[in-house]
PDB file of C-alpha atoms in Angstrom:
ATOM      1  CA  UNK A   1     -27.440  17.816   7.282  1.00  0.00           C
ATOM      2  CA  UNK A   2     -28.812  16.363   3.623  1.00  0.00           C
ATOM      3  CA  UNK A   3     -27.055  13.564   2.231  1.00  0.00           C
ATOM      4  CA  UNK A   4     -24.695  14.165  -0.545  1.00  0.00           C
ATOM      5  CA  UNK A   5     -26.471  10.910  -2.470  1.00  0.00           C
ATOM      6  CA  UNK A   6     -29.808   9.125  -0.873  1.00  0.00           C
ATOM      7  CA  UNK A   7     -31.739   6.391  -2.385  1.00  0.00           C
ATOM      8  CA  UNK A   8     -35.312   5.762  -0.946  1.00  0.00           C
ATOM      9  CA  UNK A   9     -37.367   2.507  -1.632  1.00  0.00           C
ATOM     10  CA  UNK A  10     -35.495   2.281  -5.089  1.00  0.00           C
ATOM     11  CA  UNK A  11     -36.607  -0.612  -7.232  1.00  0.00           C
ATOM     12  CA  UNK A  12     -35.981  -1.601 -10.885  1.00  0.00           C
ATOM     13  CA  UNK A  13     -37.116  -4.241 -12.866  1.00  0.00           C
ATOM     14  CA  UNK A  14     -36.929  -5.831 -16.323  1.00  0.00           C
ATOM     15  CA  UNK A  15     -39.405  -7.059 -18.501  1.00  0.00           C
ATOM     16  CA  UNK A  16     -42.854  -7.061 -18.815  1.00  0.00           C
ATOM     17  CA  UNK A  17     -44.981  -6.049 -15.787  1.00  0.00           C
ATOM     18  CA  UNK A  18     -47.906  -8.655 -14.568  1.00  0.00           C
ATOM     19  CA  UNK A  19     -46.480 -11.449 -17.149  1.00  0.00           C
ATOM     20  CA  UNK A  20     -44.643 -13.171 -14.914  1.00  0.00           C
ATOM     21  CA  UNK A  21     -41.458 -12.587 -17.313  1.00  0.00           C
ATOM     22  CA  UNK A  22     -40.480  -9.812 -14.587  1.00  0.00           C
ATOM     23  CA  UNK A  23     -36.923  -9.739 -13.185  1.00  0.00           C
ATOM     24  CA  UNK A  24     -36.437  -7.802 -10.299  1.00  0.00           C
ATOM     25  CA  UNK A  25     -33.304  -6.640  -9.443  1.00  0.00           C
ATOM     26  CA  UNK A  26     -33.439  -4.108  -6.799  1.00  0.00           C
ATOM     27  CA  UNK A  27     -36.014  -4.736  -4.774  1.00  0.00           C
ATOM     28  CA  UNK A  28     -36.771  -1.298  -2.137  1.00  0.00           C
ATOM     29  CA  UNK A  29     -33.107  -0.226  -1.385  1.00  0.00           C
ATOM     30  CA  UNK A  30     -32.626   2.499   0.767  1.00  0.00           C
ATOM     31  CA  UNK A  31     -28.761   4.166   0.987  1.00  0.00           C
ATOM     32  CA  UNK A  32     -27.459   7.398   2.240  1.00  0.00           C
ATOM     33  CA  UNK A  33     -23.927   8.954   1.290  1.00  0.00           C
ATOM     34  CA  UNK A  34     -22.722  11.613   3.068  1.00  0.00           C
ATOM     35  CA  UNK A  35     -20.218  14.174   0.930  1.00  0.00           C
ATOM     36  CA  UNK A  36     -16.363  12.702   1.602  1.00  0.00           C
ATOM     37  CA  UNK A  37     -18.178   9.456   2.547  1.00  0.00           C
ATOM     38  CA  UNK A  38     -16.812   5.941   1.314  1.00  0.00           C
ATOM     39  CA  UNK A  39     -18.950   2.722   0.355  1.00  0.00           C
ATOM     40  CA  UNK A  40     -17.660  -0.575  -1.236  1.00  0.00           C
ATOM     41  CA  UNK A  41     -20.563  -2.719  -2.157  1.00  0.00           C
ATOM     42  CA  UNK A  42     -19.765  -6.262  -2.672  1.00  0.00           C
ATOM     43  CA  UNK A  43     -21.646  -9.300  -4.405  1.00  0.00           C
ATOM     44  CA  UNK A  44     -21.589 -11.840  -7.014  1.00  0.00           C
ATOM     45  CA  UNK A  45     -21.616 -10.990 -10.906  1.00  0.00           C
ATOM     46  CA  UNK A  46     -25.386 -10.720 -11.588  1.00  0.00           C
ATOM     47  CA  UNK A  47     -25.931  -9.444  -8.385  1.00  0.00           C
ATOM     48  CA  UNK A  48     -27.468  -5.750  -9.778  1.00  0.00           C
ATOM     49  CA  UNK A  49     -24.102  -4.177  -9.029  1.00  0.00           C
ATOM     50  CA  UNK A  50     -23.854  -2.327 -12.096  1.00  0.00           C
ATOM     51  CA  UNK A  51     -27.347  -1.879 -12.426  1.00  0.00           C
ATOM     52  CA  UNK A  52     -27.231  -0.061  -8.911  1.00  0.00           C
ATOM     53  CA  UNK A  53     -24.719   2.236 -10.167  1.00  0.00           C
ATOM     54  CA  UNK A  54     -26.347   3.228 -13.436  1.00  0.00           C
ATOM     55  CA  UNK A  55     -29.120   4.542 -11.286  1.00  0.00           C
ATOM     56  CA  UNK A  56     -27.139   6.808  -8.903  1.00  0.00           C
ATOM     57  CA  UNK A  57     -24.958   7.929 -11.920  1.00  0.00           C
ATOM     58  CA  UNK A  58     -28.117   8.892 -13.875  1.00  0.00           C
ATOM     59  CA  UNK A  59     -27.811   6.628 -16.559  1.00  0.00           C
ATOM     60  CA  UNK A  60     -30.561   4.803 -15.914  1.00  0.00           C
ATOM     61  CA  UNK A  61     -34.191   5.239 -13.978  1.00  0.00           C
ATOM     62  CA  UNK A  62     -35.857   3.501 -10.920  1.00  0.00           C
ATOM     63  CA  UNK A  63     -39.051   1.578 -11.937  1.00  0.00           C
ATOM     64  CA  UNK A  64     -40.125   2.721  -8.627  1.00  0.00           C
ATOM     65  CA  UNK A  65     -38.220   5.381  -5.491  1.00  0.00           C
ATOM     66  CA  UNK A  66     -36.347   7.762  -5.901  1.00  0.00           C
ATOM     67  CA  UNK A  67     -32.434   8.840  -6.338  1.00  0.00           C
ATOM     68  CA  UNK A  68     -31.232  11.928  -5.090  1.00  0.00           C
ATOM     69  CA  UNK A  69     -27.887  13.803  -5.651  1.00  0.00           C
ATOM     70  CA  UNK A  70     -27.562  17.123  -3.872  1.00  0.00           C
ATOM     71  CA  UNK A  71     -31.324  17.160  -3.045  1.00  0.00           C
ATOM     72  CA  UNK A  72     -32.467  16.762  -6.862  1.00  0.00           C
ATOM     73  CA  UNK A  73     -34.648  13.760  -7.502  1.00  0.00           C
ATOM     74  CA  UNK A  74     -32.740  12.384 -11.053  1.00  0.00           C
ATOM     75  CA  UNK A  75     -35.911  11.019 -12.453  1.00  0.00           C
ATOM     76  CA  UNK A  76     -37.134  14.197 -12.220  1.00  0.00           C
ATOM     77  CA  UNK A  77     -34.732  15.853 -14.704  1.00  0.00           C
ATOM     78  CA  UNK A  78     -34.706  16.745 -18.419  1.00  0.00           C
ATOM     79  CA  UNK A  79     -32.073  15.386 -19.821  1.00  0.00           C
ATOM     80  CA  UNK A  80     -30.014  18.110 -20.377  1.00  0.00           C
ATOM     81  CA  UNK A  81     -30.362  19.067 -16.838  1.00  0.00           C
ATOM     82  CA  UNK A  82     -28.979  15.222 -16.153  1.00  0.00           C
ATOM     83  CA  UNK A  83     -26.516  15.550 -18.713  1.00  0.00           C
ATOM     84  CA  UNK A  84     -25.028  18.550 -16.628  1.00  0.00           C
ATOM     85  CA  UNK A  85     -25.084  16.603 -12.845  1.00  0.00           C
ATOM     86  CA  UNK A  86     -23.539  13.979 -14.571  1.00  0.00           C
ATOM     87  CA  UNK A  87     -20.562  15.962 -16.001  1.00  0.00           C
ATOM     88  CA  UNK A  88     -19.947  18.336 -13.179  1.00  0.00           C
ATOM     89  CA  UNK A  89     -20.727  16.816 -10.227  1.00  0.00           C
ATOM     90  CA  UNK A  90     -20.440  12.960 -10.666  1.00  0.00           C
ATOM     91  CA  UNK A  91     -17.317  11.314 -12.014  1.00  0.00           C
ATOM     92  CA  UNK A  92     -17.490   7.078 -13.498  1.00  0.00           C
ATOM     93  CA  UNK A  93     -14.618   4.541 -13.581  1.00  0.00           C
ATOM     94  CA  UNK A  94     -15.619   1.198 -15.247  1.00  0.00           C
ATOM     95  CA  UNK A  95     -14.068  -2.041 -15.795  1.00  0.00           C
ATOM     96  CA  UNK A  96     -12.448  -1.262 -19.312  1.00  0.00           C
ATOM     97  CA  UNK A  97     -10.922   2.128 -18.698  1.00  0.00           C
ATOM     98  CA  UNK A  98     -12.588   3.230 -21.987  1.00  0.00           C
ATOM     99  CA  UNK A  99      -9.616   6.042 -23.301  1.00  0.00           C
ATOM    100  CA  UNK A 100      -9.959   7.063 -26.918  1.00  0.00           C
ATOM    101  CA  UNK A 101      -7.218   5.312 -28.397  1.00  0.00           C
ATOM    102  CA  UNK A 102      -6.580   8.405 -31.035  1.00  0.00           C
ATOM    103  CA  UNK A 103      -5.894  10.816 -28.376  1.00  0.00           C
ATOM    104  CA  UNK A 104      -3.142  11.125 -26.036  1.00  0.00           C
ATOM    105  CA  UNK A 105      -3.251  10.897 -22.239  1.00  0.00           C
ATOM    106  CA  UNK A 106      -3.711  14.237 -21.265  1.00  0.00           C
ATOM    107  CA  UNK A 107      -6.133  14.733 -24.353  1.00  0.00           C
ATOM    108  CA  UNK A 108      -7.905  12.013 -22.893  1.00  0.00           C
ATOM    109  CA  UNK A 109      -8.289  13.634 -19.267  1.00  0.00           C
ATOM    110  CA  UNK A 110      -9.475  16.482 -20.759  1.00  0.00           C
ATOM    111  CA  UNK A 111     -12.327  15.452 -22.624  1.00  0.00           C
ATOM    112  CA  UNK A 112     -14.739  16.008 -19.888  1.00  0.00           C
ATOM    113  CA  UNK A 113     -13.905  19.632 -19.596  1.00  0.00           C
ATOM    114  CA  UNK A 114     -14.987  20.301 -23.142  1.00  0.00           C
ATOM    115  CA  UNK A 115     -18.375  20.656 -22.978  1.00  0.00           C
ATOM    116  CA  UNK A 116     -17.917  23.519 -19.960  1.00  0.00           C
ATOM    117  CA  UNK A 117     -16.891  25.655 -22.933  1.00  0.00           C
ATOM    118  CA  UNK A 118     -15.047  27.911 -20.244  1.00  0.00           C
ATOM    119  CA  UNK A 119     -12.577  30.838 -20.816  1.00  0.00           C
ATOM    120  CA  UNK A 120      -8.917  30.612 -21.585  1.00  0.00           C
ATOM    121  CA  UNK A 121      -8.064  30.680 -18.404  1.00  0.00           C
ATOM    122  CA  UNK A 122     -10.169  28.243 -17.570  1.00  0.00           C
ATOM    123  CA  UNK A 123      -8.848  25.808 -19.868  1.00  0.00           C
ATOM    124  CA  UNK A 124      -5.183  26.531 -18.902  1.00  0.00           C
ATOM    125  CA  UNK A 125      -6.007  25.698 -15.225  1.00  0.00           C
ATOM    126  CA  UNK A 126      -8.046  22.309 -16.465  1.00  0.00           C
ATOM    127  CA  UNK A 127      -4.774  21.263 -18.143  1.00  0.00           C
ATOM    128  CA  UNK A 128      -2.637  22.061 -15.148  1.00  0.00           C
ATOM    129  CA  UNK A 129      -4.913  20.377 -13.064  1.00  0.00           C
ATOM    130  CA  UNK A 130      -5.071  16.928 -15.394  1.00  0.00           C
ATOM    131  CA  UNK A 131      -1.051  17.372 -15.584  1.00  0.00           C
ATOM    132  CA  UNK A 132      -0.716  17.410 -11.756  1.00  0.00           C
ATOM    133  CA  UNK A 133      -3.213  14.795 -11.338  1.00  0.00           C
ATOM    134  CA  UNK A 134      -1.278  12.906 -13.786  1.00  0.00           C
ATOM    135  CA  UNK A 135       1.986  12.920 -12.050  1.00  0.00           C
ATOM    136  CA  UNK A 136       0.359  12.168  -8.872  1.00  0.00           C
ATOM    137  CA  UNK A 137      -0.653   8.625 -10.078  1.00  0.00           C
ATOM    138  CA  UNK A 138       2.707   8.169 -11.558  1.00  0.00           C
ATOM    139  CA  UNK A 139       2.201   8.516 -14.762  1.00  0.00           C
ATOM    140  CA  UNK A 140       3.753  12.203 -15.700  1.00  0.00           C
ATOM    141  CA  UNK A 141       6.178  10.909 -18.216  1.00  0.00           C
ATOM    142  CA  UNK A 142       2.889   9.469 -20.187  1.00  0.00           C
ATOM    143  CA  UNK A 143       1.150  12.536 -20.999  1.00  0.00           C
ATOM    144  CA  UNK A 144       1.750  12.385 -24.175  1.00  0.00           C
ATOM    145  CA  UNK A 145       1.376   8.796 -25.240  1.00  0.00           C
ATOM    146  CA  UNK A 146      -1.671   6.948 -26.544  1.00  0.00           C
ATOM    147  CA  UNK A 147      -3.845   4.470 -24.598  1.00  0.00           C
ATOM    148  CA  UNK A 148      -2.088   1.598 -27.002  1.00  0.00           C
ATOM    149  CA  UNK A 149       1.251   2.356 -25.407  1.00  0.00           C
ATOM    150  CA  UNK A 150       0.131   2.085 -21.575  1.00  0.00           C
ATOM    151  CA  UNK A 151      -0.177  -0.980 -19.537  1.00  0.00           C
ATOM    152  CA  UNK A 152      -3.700  -1.919 -18.401  1.00  0.00           C
ATOM    153  CA  UNK A 153      -3.111  -0.511 -14.984  1.00  0.00           C
ATOM    154  CA  UNK A 154      -1.698   2.817 -15.964  1.00  0.00           C
ATOM    155  CA  UNK A 155      -4.649   3.492 -18.294  1.00  0.00           C
ATOM    156  CA  UNK A 156      -7.038   2.177 -15.742  1.00  0.00           C
ATOM    157  CA  UNK A 157      -4.653   5.095 -13.202  1.00  0.00           C
ATOM    158  CA  UNK A 158      -5.724   7.533 -16.300  1.00  0.00           C
ATOM    159  CA  UNK A 159      -9.422   6.568 -16.310  1.00  0.00           C
ATOM    160  CA  UNK A 160      -9.461   7.518 -12.833  1.00  0.00           C
ATOM    161  CA  UNK A 161      -7.797  11.100 -13.659  1.00  0.00           C
ATOM    162  CA  UNK A 162     -10.539  11.825 -16.413  1.00  0.00           C
ATOM    163  CA  UNK A 163     -13.162  10.959 -13.666  1.00  0.00           C
ATOM    164  CA  UNK A 164     -11.487  13.910 -11.450  1.00  0.00           C
ATOM    165  CA  UNK A 165     -10.865  15.869 -13.500  1.00  0.00           C
ATOM    166  CA  UNK A 166     -14.265  18.489 -13.334  1.00  0.00           C
ATOM    167  CA  UNK A 167     -14.014  18.049  -9.211  1.00  0.00           C
ATOM    168  CA  UNK A 168     -16.602  15.643  -9.064  1.00  0.00           C
ATOM    169  CA  UNK A 169     -18.750  15.237  -5.709  1.00  0.00           C
ATOM    170  CA  UNK A 170     -19.231  12.024  -6.108  1.00  0.00           C
ATOM    171  CA  UNK A 171     -16.898   8.595  -7.589  1.00  0.00           C
ATOM    172  CA  UNK A 172     -18.612   6.003  -9.019  1.00  0.00           C
ATOM    173  CA  UNK A 173     -16.120   2.434  -9.671  1.00  0.00           C
ATOM    174  CA  UNK A 174     -17.578  -0.043 -11.267  1.00  0.00           C
ATOM    175  CA  UNK A 175     -15.413  -3.254 -11.232  1.00  0.00           C
ATOM    176  CA  UNK A 176     -12.581  -1.168 -11.513  1.00  0.00           C
ATOM    177  CA  UNK A 177      -9.863  -3.894 -11.080  1.00  0.00           C
ATOM    178  CA  UNK A 178     -11.558  -6.623 -13.101  1.00  0.00           C
ATOM    179  CA  UNK A 179      -9.363  -6.272 -15.653  1.00  0.00           C
ATOM    180  CA  UNK A 180      -6.091  -5.859 -13.972  1.00  0.00           C
ATOM    181  CA  UNK A 181      -3.575  -8.647 -12.491  1.00  0.00           C
ATOM    182  CA  UNK A 182      -2.778  -8.606  -9.019  1.00  0.00           C
ATOM    183  CA  UNK A 183      -0.635  -5.946  -8.002  1.00  0.00           C
ATOM    184  CA  UNK A 184      -2.360  -3.600 -10.473  1.00  0.00           C
ATOM    185  CA  UNK A 185      -5.649  -4.337  -8.718  1.00  0.00           C
ATOM    186  CA  UNK A 186      -4.041  -3.463  -5.444  1.00  0.00           C
ATOM    187  CA  UNK A 187      -2.276  -0.542  -6.089  1.00  0.00           C
ATOM    188  CA  UNK A 188      -5.185   1.014  -7.836  1.00  0.00           C
ATOM    189  CA  UNK A 189      -7.361   0.098  -4.720  1.00  0.00           C
ATOM    190  CA  UNK A 190      -4.897   1.944  -2.524  1.00  0.00           C
ATOM    191  CA  UNK A 191      -5.089   4.697  -5.208  1.00  0.00           C
ATOM    192  CA  UNK A 192      -8.978   5.225  -4.999  1.00  0.00           C
ATOM    193  CA  UNK A 193      -8.957   5.172  -1.136  1.00  0.00           C
ATOM    194  CA  UNK A 194      -6.030   7.871  -0.971  1.00  0.00           C
ATOM    195  CA  UNK A 195      -8.226  10.037  -3.500  1.00  0.00           C
ATOM    196  CA  UNK A 196     -11.287   9.620  -1.583  1.00  0.00           C
ATOM    197  CA  UNK A 197      -9.814  11.040   1.552  1.00  0.00           C
ATOM    198  CA  UNK A 198      -6.795  13.370  -0.187  1.00  0.00           C
ATOM    199  CA  UNK A 199      -9.611  15.174  -2.990  1.00  0.00           C
ATOM    200  CA  UNK A 200     -12.584  15.007  -0.522  1.00  0.00           C
ATOM    201  CA  UNK A 201     -14.986  12.871  -3.169  1.00  0.00           C
ATOM    202  CA  UNK A 202     -17.625  10.885  -1.762  1.00  0.00           C
ATOM    203  CA  UNK A 203     -16.977   7.150  -3.367  1.00  0.00           C
ATOM    204  CA  UNK A 204     -19.350   4.189  -4.234  1.00  0.00           C
ATOM    205  CA  UNK A 205     -17.275   0.844  -5.350  1.00  0.00           C
ATOM    206  CA  UNK A 206     -18.810  -1.729  -6.327  1.00  0.00           C
ATOM    207  CA  UNK A 207     -16.962  -5.470  -6.480  1.00  0.00           C
ATOM    208  CA  UNK A 208     -16.700  -9.355  -6.451  1.00  0.00           C
ATOM    209  CA  UNK A 209     -13.194  -8.948  -4.812  1.00  0.00           C
ATOM    210  CA  UNK A 210     -13.614  -8.414  -0.790  1.00  0.00           C
ATOM    211  CA  UNK A 211      -9.424  -7.757  -0.790  1.00  0.00           C
ATOM    212  CA  UNK A 212     -10.443  -4.538  -2.636  1.00  0.00           C
ATOM    213  CA  UNK A 213     -13.497  -3.746  -0.815  1.00  0.00           C
ATOM    214  CA  UNK A 214     -11.664  -3.674   2.467  1.00  0.00           C
ATOM    215  CA  UNK A 215      -9.328  -0.877   1.297  1.00  0.00           C
ATOM    216  CA  UNK A 216     -12.619   0.993   1.698  1.00  0.00           C
ATOM    217  CA  UNK A 217     -13.779   2.365   5.325  1.00  0.00           C
ATOM    218  CA  UNK A 218     -17.738   1.019   5.012  1.00  0.00           C
ATOM    219  CA  UNK A 219     -18.512  -2.544   2.980  1.00  0.00           C
ATOM    220  CA  UNK A 220     -21.799  -3.674   2.296  1.00  0.00           C
ATOM    221  CA  UNK A 221     -23.335  -6.666   0.381  1.00  0.00           C
ATOM    222  CA  UNK A 222     -26.175  -6.594  -2.391  1.00  0.00           C
ATOM    223  CA  UNK A 223     -28.169  -9.427  -1.916  1.00  0.00           C
ATOM    224  CA  UNK A 224     -31.712 -10.397  -3.291  1.00  0.00           C
ATOM    225  CA  UNK A 225     -31.526  -6.329  -4.572  1.00  0.00           C
ATOM    226  CA  UNK A 226     -31.084  -4.988  -0.992  1.00  0.00           C
ATOM    227  CA  UNK A 227     -28.007  -3.651   0.931  1.00  0.00           C
ATOM    228  CA  UNK A 228     -27.231  -5.748   4.078  1.00  0.00           C
ATOM    229  CA  UNK A 229     -25.423  -4.099   7.477  1.00  0.00           C
ATOM    230  CA  UNK A 230     -22.158  -2.756   7.334  1.00  0.00           C
ATOM    231  CA  UNK A 231     -18.933  -4.796   8.114  1.00  0.00           C
ATOM    232  CA  UNK A 232     -19.956  -7.947   5.370  1.00  0.00           C
ATOM    233  CA  UNK A 233     -16.878 -10.025   5.792  1.00  0.00           C
ATOM    234  CA  UNK A 234     -17.996 -13.206   3.210  1.00  0.00           C
ATOM    235  CA  UNK A 235     -20.977 -13.555   0.961  1.00  0.00           C
TER     236      UNK A 235
END
């Protein structure tokens, strides 16, 4: 069975090659993720976790190696094709929620549906899904509020809903609890694990928090540009 996500020999360097100033962030990294699977990647700040997610999400291209989503080599796609995959197949949750302050919560959640330009019935269906997801994460009474009227945890839950609105196959979460207090971080970690199971969306979560990582079925450490064996307990 073909994996949803495949990384083979992925290397990422920064700086001019061959000058001695080259920095190798990822070094021949291999990874496979099946549909519906969940993986937490741990490591300290600066180890390349965000770089890895940017490559998986098609926001950057590897220096060497291949990144495939649904069998498509992302580096070979045109920018429009890559944008379409990011919009339809991949959801992103970042450390900061990046909600638009001038829009209501419901409007923010629906923004990823705008490029799809569906029929009136499609737009009604999207609005219904948005409302249902907001209710599920405890934000039903907040959908007409603007981001400035929300707590940090509420805003981040809304960002998760926005990432799921187009039913992506893969959800990428980059230090999603980094700006939250302990209780909010714990609740968001539980939410991501629950949505992975109930929505059937594959999940890659990168974090420096082992408490958060342990809520995910598989845990691996990123160290010296490569992934260690499963079941890491400390780094």
